[in-house]
Amino acid sequence: MKITLFQWGLLALLALTAGCFSMESAPIQSGSAGALRIRAAGGEPSEHVVIANNGWYLFNAWPLACGNARENSKFIWRFFSNDVNADILQNRLTRYAARKSCDVEELNVFNDEQVFLSIPGTSFPIPIPYVITFRETQISCVLVKSPIAGGAK
């Protein structure tokens, strides 16, 4: 099977512009000077978590490529799969919180969609209305240590 220059270029473009999944967390140190102060109803704040995924869509309907939000995945991208949605990210977040024995509080969801592409190396936006769109979903929350049932107050 012979692969043409166009096909190699298309593969390179998909690999370079594919979506990205990320999950970052930072501990919240209680009692330190300048620390984030959160009055949590359920317990003591443990860490701040931000989870995000983005990807490209054709005609704003069909997914082309996105970050792989599945746990223990072999590849960092998923092609022709709609992983840029809050349900998948929220499930991943709640499983992470359960492993840490924490509750999720102060949950914020951010969705963004763009139809402008930038020429690499420049700041010129090219309006390509709904031929190719870029979507991003981001969830931010605070994990709170679950109170011990029946424990001292």
N, CA and C of each residue as an Amber inpcrd file, in Angstrom:
protein
   459
   0.8430000  -1.1760000   0.0000000   0.0000000   0.0000000   0.0000000
   0.8840000   1.2330000   0.0000000   0.6540000   2.1050000  -0.9280000
   1.4580000   3.3020000  -1.0860000   0.7560000   4.4810000  -0.4150000
   1.4660000   5.1820000   0.4550000   0.9160000   6.3410000   1.1420000
   1.4190000   7.5930000   0.4400000   0.4900000   8.4510000   0.0460000
   0.8490000   9.6600000  -0.6770000   1.3100000  10.7500000   0.2850000
   1.8820000  11.7890000  -0.2790000   2.3310000  12.9300000   0.5150000
   1.1530000  13.5990000   1.2100000   0.0000000  13.6570000   0.5280000
  -1.1970000  14.2370000   1.1390000  -1.6160000  13.4530000   2.3790000
  -1.5890000  12.1280000   2.2970000  -1.9820000  11.3070000   3.4400000
  -1.0090000  11.4820000   4.6030000   0.2940000  11.5600000   4.3130000
   1.2750000  11.8080000   5.3810000   1.0430000  13.1750000   6.0140000
   0.7410000  14.1600000   5.1930000   0.4670000  15.5030000   5.7100000
  -0.7750000  15.5340000   6.5770000  -1.8110000  14.8180000   6.1450000
  -3.0420000  14.7460000   6.9300000  -2.7980000  14.0520000   8.2700000
  -2.0410000  12.9700000   8.2620000  -1.7070000  12.2810000   9.5120000
  -0.9020000  13.1840000  10.4480000   0.0620000  13.9210000   9.8930000
   0.8700000  14.8320000  10.7040000   0.0070000  15.9480000  11.2790000
  -0.9170000  16.4750000  10.4860000  -1.8070000  17.5300000  10.9630000
  -2.7030000  17.0280000  12.0860000  -3.2630000  15.8390000  11.9450000
  -4.0960000  15.2750000  13.0000000  -3.3000000  15.0390000  14.2830000
  -2.0750000  14.5490000  14.1380000  -1.2490000  14.2870000  15.3170000
  -0.8640000  15.5790000  16.0370000  -0.5990000  16.6270000  15.2770000
  -0.1780000  17.8900000  15.8910000  -1.3320000  18.6840000  16.4700000
  -2.5190000  18.5210000  15.9190000  -3.6440000  19.3260000  16.3660000
  -4.6820000  18.5320000  17.1340000  -4.3900000  17.3040000  17.4680000
  -5.3570000  16.4920000  18.2080000  -5.6050000  17.1060000  19.5840000
  -6.6800000  16.6970000  20.1980000  -7.0650000  17.2450000  21.4880000
  -6.1350000  16.8160000  22.6050000  -6.4260000  17.3340000  23.7600000
  -5.5710000  17.0820000  24.9170000  -6.4300000  16.8890000  26.1570000
  -6.1000000  15.8900000  26.9460000  -6.7410000  15.6510000  28.2310000
  -5.7280000  15.9450000  29.3180000  -6.1670000  16.6200000  30.3760000
  -5.2730000  16.8610000  31.5060000  -6.0550000  16.8320000  32.8090000
  -5.3680000  16.3920000  33.8510000  -5.9350000  16.3930000  35.1990000
  -4.8320000  16.8250000  36.1460000  -5.0440000  17.9610000  36.7820000
  -4.0500000  18.5290000  37.6850000  -4.6690000  18.7080000  39.0610000
  -3.8590000  18.5080000  40.0900000  -4.3420000  18.7420000  41.4510000
  -3.2410000  19.3860000  42.2700000  -3.6730000  20.1610000  43.2430000
  -2.7360000  20.8210000  44.1490000  -3.2870000  20.7090000  45.5620000
  -2.4430000  20.3230000  46.5110000  -2.9320000  20.1940000  47.8910000
  -3.2490000  21.5520000  48.4950000  -4.2220000  21.5620000  49.3730000
  -4.5640000  22.7610000  50.1390000  -4.0390000  22.5480000  51.5430000
  -3.0710000  23.3480000  51.9300000  -2.4610000  23.2000000  53.2500000
  -3.2070000  24.0830000  54.2340000  -3.8450000  23.4560000  55.1910000
  -4.6020000  24.2200000  56.1780000  -3.6570000  24.7850000  57.2300000
  -3.9700000  25.9760000  57.6570000  -3.2110000  26.5950000  58.7390000
  -1.9670000  27.3440000  58.3050000  -1.5570000  27.2530000  57.0370000
  -0.3620000  27.9790000  56.6160000  -0.7320000  29.4090000  56.2430000
   0.2300000  30.3150000  56.4040000  -0.0100000  31.7230000  56.1100000
  -0.2950000  31.8860000  54.6240000  -1.3480000  32.6100000  54.2990000
  -1.6980000  32.8530000  52.9100000  -2.3770000  31.6880000  52.2270000
  -2.7030000  30.6420000  52.9440000  -3.3480000  29.4770000  52.3330000
  -4.7760000  29.8150000  51.9380000  -5.2790000  29.1010000  50.9690000
  -6.6490000  29.2750000  50.5250000  -7.5820000  28.8920000  51.6650000
  -8.4850000  29.7770000  51.9960000  -9.4030000  29.5170000  53.0980000
 -10.7800000  29.1830000  52.5270000 -11.2150000  27.9700000  52.7860000
 -12.5120000  27.5010000  52.3060000 -13.2810000  26.9620000  53.4950000
 -14.4810000  27.4460000  53.6360000 -15.3310000  26.9510000  54.7080000
 -16.2170000  25.8680000  54.1120000 -15.7920000  24.6300000  54.2560000
 -16.5160000  23.5020000  53.6860000 -17.5110000  22.9570000  54.6940000
 -18.6960000  22.6630000  54.2080000 -19.7440000  22.1490000  55.0890000
 -19.4690000  20.7110000  55.5000000 -18.7940000  19.9430000  54.6260000
 -18.6500000  18.5260000  54.8860000 -17.3730000  18.1020000  55.5710000
 -16.3760000  18.9470000  55.6990000 -15.1170000  18.5400000  56.2970000
 -13.9950000  19.4960000  55.9440000 -12.7620000  19.0310000  56.0790000
 -11.5930000  19.8700000  55.8340000 -11.1570000  19.7800000  54.3700000
 -10.9400000  20.9400000  53.7050000 -10.4810000  20.9120000  52.3120000
  -9.1370000  20.1980000  52.1840000  -9.0140000  19.3660000  51.1620000
  -7.8230000  18.5600000  50.9590000  -7.0050000  19.0250000  49.7550000
  -7.6530000  19.1460000  48.5930000  -6.9360000  19.5690000  47.3940000
  -7.8790000  20.1940000  46.3830000  -7.2870000  20.9770000  45.4770000
  -8.0170000  21.5980000  44.3800000  -7.6970000  20.8030000  43.1140000
  -8.7260000  20.4390000  42.3410000  -8.5450000  19.6120000  41.1540000
  -9.1410000  20.3260000  39.9450000  -8.3890000  20.3240000  38.8450000
  -8.8700000  20.8360000  37.5640000  -8.6790000  19.7240000  36.5360000
  -9.7480000  19.3880000  35.8440000  -9.7090000  18.3440000  34.8290000
 -10.2730000  18.9410000  33.5350000  -9.5900000  18.7070000  32.4050000
 -10.0060000  19.3260000  31.1480000  -9.7670000  18.3770000  29.9770000
 -10.5730000  18.5480000  28.9480000 -10.3900000  17.8150000  27.7020000
 -10.8290000  18.7140000  26.5630000 -10.1550000  18.6040000  25.4120000
 -10.5530000  19.3780000  24.2480000 -10.3750000  18.5560000  22.9890000
 -11.0200000  19.0090000  21.9180000 -10.9360000  18.2730000  20.6700000
 -11.5070000  19.0470000  19.4980000 -11.3900000  18.4500000  18.3060000
 -11.8050000  19.0480000  17.0440000 -13.0060000  18.3020000  16.4750000
 -13.9350000  19.0740000  15.8750000 -15.1680000  18.5190000  15.3330000
 -15.3950000  19.0130000  13.9140000 -15.9680000  18.1690000  13.0770000
 -16.3040000  18.5190000  11.7090000 -17.7610000  18.9570000  11.6710000
 -18.0120000  20.1460000  11.1260000 -19.3490000  20.7390000  11.0450000
 -20.0220000  20.8140000  12.4180000 -19.2480000  20.9200000  13.4580000
 -19.7300000  21.0310000  14.8380000 -20.6040000  19.8440000  15.2460000
 -20.4790000  18.7230000  14.5680000 -21.3190000  17.5720000  14.8720000
 -20.5290000  16.2840000  15.0210000 -19.5570000  16.0550000  14.1540000
 -18.8290000  14.7920000  14.1540000 -17.4360000  14.9750000  14.7310000
 -17.1130000  14.2200000  15.7800000 -15.7760000  14.3500000  16.3840000
 -14.6860000  13.8210000  15.4650000 -13.5960000  14.5710000  15.3890000
 -12.4360000  14.1500000  14.6160000 -11.3610000  13.5820000  15.5310000
 -10.9370000  14.3770000  16.5080000  -9.8850000  13.9430000  17.4370000
 -10.0560000  14.6950000  18.7470000  -9.7570000  14.0100000  19.8450000
  -9.8240000  14.6430000  21.1660000  -8.8580000  13.9320000  22.0940000
  -8.6630000  14.5040000  23.2640000  -7.8380000  13.8570000  24.2700000
  -8.5300000  12.6180000  24.8080000  -7.7670000  11.6480000  25.2430000
  -8.3170000  10.3980000  25.7570000  -8.5140000  10.5130000  27.2640000
  -9.7530000  10.6180000  27.6900000 -10.0730000  10.7890000  29.1000000
 -10.2870000   9.4660000  29.8330000 -10.1060000   8.3620000  29.1530000
 -10.3000000   7.0470000  29.7770000  -9.0900000   6.7060000  30.6480000
  -9.3370000   6.0810000  31.7900000  -8.2470000   5.6850000  32.6840000
  -7.4810000   4.5070000  32.0830000  -6.1850000   4.4570000  32.3660000
  -5.2950000   3.3820000  31.9230000  -5.3370000   3.1840000  30.4060000
  -5.4220000   4.2710000  29.6700000  -5.4530000   4.1620000  28.2090000
  -4.0360000   4.0830000  27.6470000  -3.9120000   3.4550000  26.4930000
  -2.6090000   3.2950000  25.8620000  -2.2350000   4.5110000  25.0110000
  -3.2300000   5.1940000  24.4700000  -2.9800000   6.3340000  23.6000000
  -3.4980000   7.6140000  24.2470000  -2.8490000   8.7340000  23.9540000
  -3.2670000   9.9980000  24.5570000  -4.3850000  10.6650000  23.7690000
  -4.6710000  10.1820000  22.5450000  -5.7430000  10.7330000  21.7240000
  -6.7830000   9.6700000  21.4410000  -7.9590000  10.1490000  21.1200000
  -9.0330000   9.2880000  20.6010000  -9.5360000   9.9350000  19.3320000
  -9.6750000   9.1390000  18.3020000 -10.1740000   9.6440000  17.0350000
 -11.6230000   9.2110000  16.8390000 -12.4420000  10.1140000  16.3230000
 -13.8580000   9.8770000  16.0190000 -14.6510000   9.4430000  17.2510000
 -14.2980000  10.0000000  18.4020000 -14.9750000   9.7010000  19.6610000
 -15.2430000  11.0100000  20.4010000 -16.4170000  11.1350000  20.9840000
 -16.8000000  12.3690000  21.6630000 -16.4890000  12.2830000  23.1550000
 -15.2280000  12.4700000  23.5240000 -14.8320000  12.4800000  24.9340000
 -14.8080000  13.8800000  25.5290000 -15.1640000  14.8910000  24.7410000
 -15.1740000  16.2690000  25.2370000 -16.5740000  16.5660000  25.7680000
 -16.9200000  15.9270000  26.8610000 -18.2050000  16.2190000  27.4970000
 -18.0650000  16.0970000  29.0060000 -18.9370000  16.7880000  29.7000000
 -18.8440000  16.8890000  31.1510000 -19.1070000  15.5590000  31.8500000
 -19.9210000  14.6840000  31.2790000 -20.2330000  13.4070000  31.9290000
 -18.9850000  12.5450000  32.1120000 -18.1830000  12.4170000  31.0590000
 -16.9680000  11.6030000  31.1480000 -15.9840000  12.2100000  32.1430000
 -15.8230000  13.5280000  32.0860000 -14.8870000  14.1910000  33.0070000
 -15.3700000  14.1100000  34.4510000 -16.6620000  14.2730000  34.6550000
 -17.1950000  14.1930000  36.0170000 -17.0630000  12.7780000  36.5750000
 -17.2770000  11.7610000  35.7620000 -17.0740000  10.3870000  36.2230000
 -15.6230000  10.1470000  36.6130000 -14.7100000  10.6500000  35.8050000
 -13.2820000  10.5030000  36.1200000 -12.9500000  11.2280000  37.4230000
 -13.5340000  12.4020000  37.6170000 -13.2960000  13.1850000  38.8340000
 -13.8650000  12.4970000  40.0710000 -15.0640000  11.9610000  39.9900000
 -15.6570000  11.3140000  41.1600000 -14.9310000  10.0210000  41.5230000
 -14.4190000   9.2980000  40.5320000 -13.6180000   8.1070000  40.8390000
 -12.3190000   8.4970000  41.5460000 -11.7050000   9.5960000  41.1060000
 -10.4890000  10.0960000  41.7490000 -10.7860000  10.5080000  43.2020000
 -11.9000000  11.1980000  43.4070000 -12.2840000  11.6240000  44.7630000
 -12.5750000  10.4150000  45.6510000 -13.2030000   9.3850000  45.1180000
 -13.5050000   8.1820000  45.9030000 -12.2130000   7.4750000  46.3210000
 -11.2190000   7.4320000  45.4240000  -9.9310000   6.8150000  45.7880000
  -9.2430000   7.5900000  46.9030000  -9.4630000   8.9010000  46.9560000
  -8.8640000   9.7410000  47.9980000  -9.7340000   9.8230000  49.2520000
 -10.8940000   9.1490000  49.2530000 -11.8830000   9.1970000  50.3430000
 -12.2980000  10.6320000  50.6380000 -12.6320000  11.3580000  49.5720000
 -13.0330000  12.7590000  49.6920000 -14.3760000  12.9910000  49.0190000
 -15.0120000  14.0820000  49.4160000 -16.2250000  14.5510000  48.7630000
 -15.8580000  15.6880000  47.8160000 -16.6810000  15.8890000  46.7950000
 -16.4600000  16.9650000  45.8240000 -17.3290000  18.1510000  46.2120000
 -16.7120000  19.3330000  46.3360000 -17.4500000  20.5610000  46.6330000
 -16.9720000  21.6630000  45.7010000 -17.7700000  22.7130000  45.6020000
 -17.4570000  23.8740000  44.7690000 -17.1740000  23.4710000  43.3280000
 -18.0290000  22.6360000  42.7590000 -17.8610000  22.1390000  41.3950000
 -18.2340000  23.2220000  40.3890000 -17.3280000  23.5070000  39.4540000
 -17.5610000  24.4780000  38.3860000 -17.2720000  23.8120000  37.0520000
 -18.1870000  23.9870000  36.0870000 -18.0230000  23.4160000  34.7550000
 -17.9200000  24.5620000  33.7570000 -16.9330000  24.4840000  32.8700000
 -16.7010000  25.4960000  31.8490000 -16.6780000  24.8150000  30.4830000
 -17.5250000  25.2900000  29.5690000 -17.5560000  24.7750000  28.1990000
 -17.2100000  25.9110000  27.2560000 -16.3680000  25.6260000  26.2690000
 -15.9790000  26.6330000  25.2980000 -15.9830000  26.0080000  23.9120000
 -16.3530000  26.8210000  22.9230000 -16.3720000  26.3630000  21.5410000
 -15.8650000  27.5010000  20.6700000 -14.9640000  27.1820000  19.7530000
 -14.3920000  28.2000000  18.8850000 -14.4680000  27.7420000  17.4370000
 -14.6630000  28.6990000  16.5320000 -14.6640000  28.3790000  15.1120000
 -13.5350000  29.0990000  14.3850000 -12.6330000  29.7170000  15.1210000
 -11.4990000  30.4050000  14.5180000 -10.2510000  29.5530000  14.6480000
  -9.5050000  29.4460000  13.5820000  -8.2260000  28.7580000  13.5920000
  -7.1340000  29.8090000  13.4470000  -5.9900000  29.5960000  14.0540000
  -4.8590000  30.5040000  13.9140000  -3.8050000  29.8550000  13.0300000
  -3.1790000  30.6560000  12.1990000  -2.0840000  30.1560000  11.3930000
  -0.9010000  29.9520000  12.3240000  -0.3020000  28.7500000  12.3650000
   0.8240000  28.5040000  13.2710000   1.9520000  29.5140000  13.0530000
   2.4550000  30.0760000  14.1370000   3.5420000  31.0430000  14.0820000
   3.0740000  32.4740000  13.9080000   1.7640000  32.6890000  13.7720000
   1.2330000  34.0430000  13.6200000   0.0700000  34.2280000  14.5800000
  -0.4740000  35.4220000  14.5700000  -1.6490000  35.6730000  15.4060000
  -2.8620000  35.9990000  14.5370000  -2.8560000  35.5200000  13.2900000
  -3.9600000  35.7750000  12.3820000  -5.0440000  34.7210000  12.5570000
  -6.2290000  35.1100000  13.0510000  -7.3180000  34.1270000  13.1220000
  -8.0150000  34.0030000  11.7680000  -8.3400000  32.7730000  11.4080000
  -9.0410000  32.5040000  10.1540000 -10.4470000  32.0270000  10.5020000
 -11.4680000  32.7770000  10.1230000 -12.8260000  32.3030000  10.4080000
 -13.2220000  31.1910000   9.4380000 -13.4310000  30.0230000   9.9730000
 -13.9300000  28.8950000   9.1890000 -15.2250000  28.4650000   9.8650000
 -16.3230000  29.1210000   9.5290000 -17.5620000  28.9160000  10.2900000
 -18.1040000  27.4960000  10.1760000 -18.0110000  26.8210000  11.2430000
 -18.6040000  25.5010000  11.4410000 -18.1720000  24.4460000  10.4330000
 -17.0310000  24.6230000   9.8030000 -16.4510000  23.5230000   9.0580000
 -15.6540000  22.6840000  10.0470000 -14.7560000  23.3530000  10.7750000
 -14.0070000  22.6920000  11.8400000 -14.1550000  23.5440000  13.0990000
 -14.6030000  22.9310000  14.1760000 -14.7480000  23.6500000  15.4410000
 -13.8540000  23.0150000  16.5050000 -13.4980000  23.8170000  17.4830000
 -12.6690000  23.3860000  18.5970000 -13.5110000  23.5000000  19.8570000
 -13.6030000  22.4210000  20.6250000 -14.3800000  22.4190000  21.8740000
 -13.4730000  22.0960000  23.0500000 -13.7970000  22.7030000  24.1870000
 -13.0910000  22.4050000  25.4310000 -14.0970000  22.3310000  26.5640000
 -13.9320000  21.3420000  27.4250000 -14.7170000  21.2200000  28.6470000
 -13.7410000  21.1250000  29.8020000 -14.0070000  21.9200000  30.8450000
 -13.1190000  21.9640000  32.0080000 -13.9650000  21.9190000  33.2770000
 -13.5270000  21.1190000  34.2380000 -14.2040000  21.0210000  35.5320000
 -13.1930000  21.3430000  36.6240000 -13.6130000  22.1850000  37.5470000
 -12.7700000  22.5780000  38.6700000 -13.5480000  22.3180000  39.9610000
 -12.8640000  21.8190000  40.9860000 -13.5430000  21.5520000  42.2530000
 -12.5390000  21.5330000  43.3970000 -13.0710000  21.4550000  44.5960000
 -12.2760000  21.2820000  45.8050000 -12.6620000  19.9400000  46.4050000
 -11.6550000  19.1210000  46.7050000 -11.9130000  17.8530000  47.3890000
 -11.8500000  18.0960000  48.8860000 -12.8460000  17.5750000  49.5770000
 -12.9720000  17.7690000  51.0190000 -12.9310000  16.3950000  51.6860000
 -12.0800000  16.2720000  52.7010000 -11.9840000  14.9930000  53.4220000
 -13.3230000  14.6940000  54.0700000 -13.8160000  13.4870000  53.8040000
 -15.1110000  13.0920000  54.3570000 -15.0180000  13.0000000  55.8670000
 -16.0020000  13.5410000  56.5950000 -15.9730000  13.4000000  58.0480000
 -16.1990000  11.9560000  58.4560000 -15.5750000  11.5580000  59.5320000
 -15.7240000  10.1930000  60.0480000 -17.0970000  10.0710000  60.7090000
 -17.8700000   9.1020000  60.2520000 -19.2070000   8.9050000  60.7860000
 -19.1300000   8.4900000  62.2530000 -19.8960000   9.1960000  63.0900000
 -19.9530000   8.8570000  64.5020000 -18.7350000   9.3360000  65.2760000
 -17.8320000  10.0800000  64.6230000 -16.6330000  10.5590000  65.2920000
 -16.8890000  11.7860000  66.1280000 -15.8780000  12.2100000  66.8660000
 -16.0080000  13.4050000  67.7070000 -16.0750000  14.6520000  66.8500000
 -16.8270000  15.6320000  67.3130000 -16.9660000  16.8790000  66.5750000
 -16.0210000  17.9210000  67.0760000
